[in-house]
Amino acid sequence: MSTAHIMKPAIRRLAVLTRNFSTSGAVLRPRPTQASAAISASIRTPRHASNPQMAFPCLDKREQKSQALLNEGPEPAYSKIGRESVHIYKSEEPIFLDYGGFLPGFQIAYESWGILNADASNAILIHTGLSASSHAKSNSLNQKSGWWEEFIGPGKYLDTDRYFVVCTNVIGGCYGSTGPSSVDPADGDRYATRFPILSVNDMVRAQHRLISQHFGVKKLYASIGASMGGMQSLAYAQEFTDEVEKVISISGCAKSHPYSIAMRHCQRQVLMSDPNWNRGFYYDSLPPHTGMKLSREIATITYRSGPEWETRFGTERADPSKQPALCPDFLIETYLDHQGEKFCLEYDANSLLYISKAMDLFNLSKTNRDKAEETRLGSEARFTGESTRDIKFSSSECALPNEPYTEKPRRRVVSFEEEKDDLRQGLEKFAHKDVLVIGVESDILFPVWQQREISQFLKESAKKLGISNGDNIRHVELGEDISMYGHDTFLLSLDYIGQPVRDFLG
Amino acid sequence: MSTAHIMKPAIRRLAVLTRNFSTSGAVLRPRPTQASAAISASIRTPRHASNPQMAFPCLDKREQKSQALLNEGPEPAYSKIGRESVHIYKSEEPIFLDYGGFLPGFQIAYESWGILNADASNAILIHTGLSASSHAKSNSLNQKSGWWEEFIGPGKYLDTDRYFVVCTNVIGGCYGSTGPSSVDPADGDRYATRFPILSVNDMVRAQHRLISQHFGVKKLYASIGASMGGMQSLAYAQEFTDEVEKVISISGCAKSHPYSIAMRHCQRQVLMSDPNWNRGFYYDSLPPHTGMKLSREIATITYRSGPEWETRFGTERADPSKQPALCPDFLIETYLDHQGEKFCLEYDANSLLYISKAMDLFNLSKTNRDKAEETRLGSEARFTGESTRDIKFSSSECALPNEPYTEKPRRRVVSFEEEKDDLRQGLEKFAHKDVLVIGVESDILFPVWQQREISQFLKESAKKLGISNGDNIRHVELGEDISMYGHDTFLLSLDYIGQPVRDFLG
């Protein structure tokens, strides 16, 4: 941990140089006041610092945690998901991915509620956010409350008396579906960072196999999701337009935006900088719990919003009787600390990296989707061609430019307007479907302009193609007077989300 | 770096357990399609992974940097500030601080432009943001461009033909003023994290000695600053109300708010988690350049805003011909990476922590300021009393509660309304002064409601106390149509900031 004893020549020189400089202002001279005299007296005692050394109990705790993990466990929670608590669907066909990689086979963990009717016309697929498992609601396999417990059930917003509701863990995840912590059958080692880059569209194409091949569902009654689930819901409609009746996207978007990429970038960089991450190969050693904790603290900022925190935490300190500290001190800090701590062993670090990246890459623009399809089909063709196993994957190189970045406006390859029209064209494919888009004004991660964009482009396309006057696209926006919970509104303000969903499902 | 070979019993057990589970979905069976057949063929070659290992050139670079620093340098830039490039004011009187600590003496690095007139009535003090030096503009000691180069000068917004302009490095900083990298005269070692917790008001009380004792200025013509400088400018008016004529606060606030504390909390936690930070004692070893870089990347997000990034970077990737990667990949990521890299050896890590914390603690409420004064006077009294050097500093303990945090509304000690009125009362003290407040709509770190709050409370107080109808408080807000540069507008849109400043100075 400590590097204090590493003293190479240059550093030693630096220490001497700066010490000479810094000392210059602190030479002791007779002081005129009483206070100064007191100091002069006090400093006669050697090595008695002017002020006490600050304590760092938050770092002590973290070090103790590492030690405990090395000695005793606990095991990371995600590794405890057993087959007894979820259903596992296995696809032994390979899946070819948007950015050129593939999985030779995969499995999907899923759970379901309600009963699939005879003509398989009442299935609703729930898509999850980044780190959620398939456990949206308690069931016979797992009695624990799910992450949307009160949203689903007999008579509830997703009414299991009427619908057969399915939720999966996305591929790339760690709650039973194939992800970086799974073993690559090709060599028997874990994928780790040999896992291929995923897209959100890849996730829904994997889910589609479960829906069509396992359940024999030819058309979902509805596809619904919030956050990354809202992305997936749109992606499902784009990929399998004729196989879904109604599309619901809550606090989602049609394409990521730079602030959200920037926030996720920081989460990934922080995690990848934890030495225990070890470039993804930590499964047989200490997991990067510190990087995971920090990453989750940053993420938590994006999940909640200013107005709620202002009311809830203000600037109160957790214990005003204590000195301010560099360890968590304000109420808001202890909240973030706790959120990070709670999560740091709940989720697989590599899953977080890959899925976070998939969110950055999410882009339903026509050009982007056409390119992905070309890549996928190309991989598949090469795969089934004569030169077996001869796919030329370009290595995932870092795109850091060799020249340092300078402050200048970028030269756009395509204009802002062209980019927008490209996105509109991407959405055009399902502009004739019944779509419900819900946005929340206090959301800073998926701001309301992103949901307005989805609705606007779908409506414009519907009109342009002479499909409708846009009535099939419903748009609901929750103002700050209704929810101050920001991005997490879908988990916390169930009634405000649920009512329009119920109305829309009919 | 690598921990792959640490294999304690519990971890080993975990590895086996999870491997058993994860492998279950990947057992090889005969596959029906051509593609599957190809895979079966390919995996006969042992240890041939399905996809290539991802490259991490960003981590390679970082490791090379550590190695180079250990071998050769470069020395951190802040250590290169020599006395030849700044003036140094030394105060050999102790300074007692708001939260109970003290400095037995201190020095302030400063630079000046223009000439102090005979009655010392034309001095303008510029307060800096978190990481800026006193070098606001080039001068005879240092020809390099300053951080407000075009704002200051003959005929410019701060007209050095008319005014004597002074800028200092704040105490706690590392550009020549006393900070954590300075030597504690009491024991001859660097303060490091034995440096006392600072407040923004402490910073201005140190500056006041330079202004009053060194320059003999009884009354500043103006006090001006942006960001943390905007905090300081208000703090100066509150501490030395009769010693300043005009007060300018740009993109500042009267009290921090939870989102800004949360963002700075993450920056500090990330930095403190770099093993090289070593609880602040890194001066003789490898500096925590990784933690500094990550911290600056997070900070950069708060300095700029959504609308600018949307136009400038959009979601373009730096090199679309390459595979997406977990290392920086999108244009916005390479921008953040570069901002972090540029900064990571420019500034002292401990200075960043202490000053960032001072910003969190900034709170001009009456109750808070009264308490600080009581603490300071108490320290001083004990100091000059009989039991010399017997100040009972409570150790800076971490305020993390022993009980895990649970999701519930906090029980406020004082109501939201009482808190607001307390802040209004704190500002009352200088409600009769000429004050100019400037805010920028696209600023997410110091959002416009914070500047509106300053103006509103000052105006209300002025009316309440029968001082004026509030005309002495000028408020300017720059909309998104004028500046999309967010918090950094004061550095980038000089004309929009400068014009109201010039008008106000008269």
GROMACS .gro file of N, CA and C in nm, chain B residues 94 100 105 240 339 433 458 464 475 499:
model
   30
  600PRO      N    1   0.048   3.427   1.411
  600PRO     CA    2  -0.034   3.308   1.382
  600PRO      C    3  -0.170   3.348   1.325
  606GLY      N    4  -1.097   2.550   1.422
  606GLY     CA    5  -1.022   2.516   1.543
  606GLY      C    6  -0.872   2.499   1.525
  611GLY      N    7   0.232   3.075   1.142
  611GLY     CA    8   0.268   3.187   1.056
  611GLY      C    9   0.233   3.140   0.917
  746PHE      N   10  -1.499   4.184   0.626
  746PHE     CA   11  -1.440   4.319   0.631
  746PHE      C   12  -1.530   4.419   0.558
  845GLN      N   13  -0.780   1.642  -2.024
  845GLN     CA   14  -0.789   1.741  -1.916
  845GLN      C   15  -0.729   1.685  -1.787
  939LYS      N   16  -2.393   4.740   0.069
  939LYS     CA   17  -2.282   4.763  -0.024
  939LYS      C   18  -2.330   4.756  -0.168
  964LEU      N   19  -2.988   3.961  -0.046
  964LEU     CA   20  -2.930   4.094  -0.024
  964LEU      C   21  -3.036   4.203  -0.043
  970LYS      N   22  -3.561   4.539   0.405
  970LYS     CA   23  -3.603   4.514   0.543
  970LYS      C   24  -3.538   4.611   0.641
  981HIS      N   25  -2.792   4.239  -1.063
  981HIS     CA   26  -2.793   4.097  -1.096
  981HIS      C   27  -2.789   4.078  -1.247
 1005GLN      N   28  -1.826   4.317  -1.962
 1005GLN     CA   29  -1.905   4.439  -1.982
 1005GLN      C   30  -1.980   4.480  -1.855
   0.00000   0.00000   0.00000
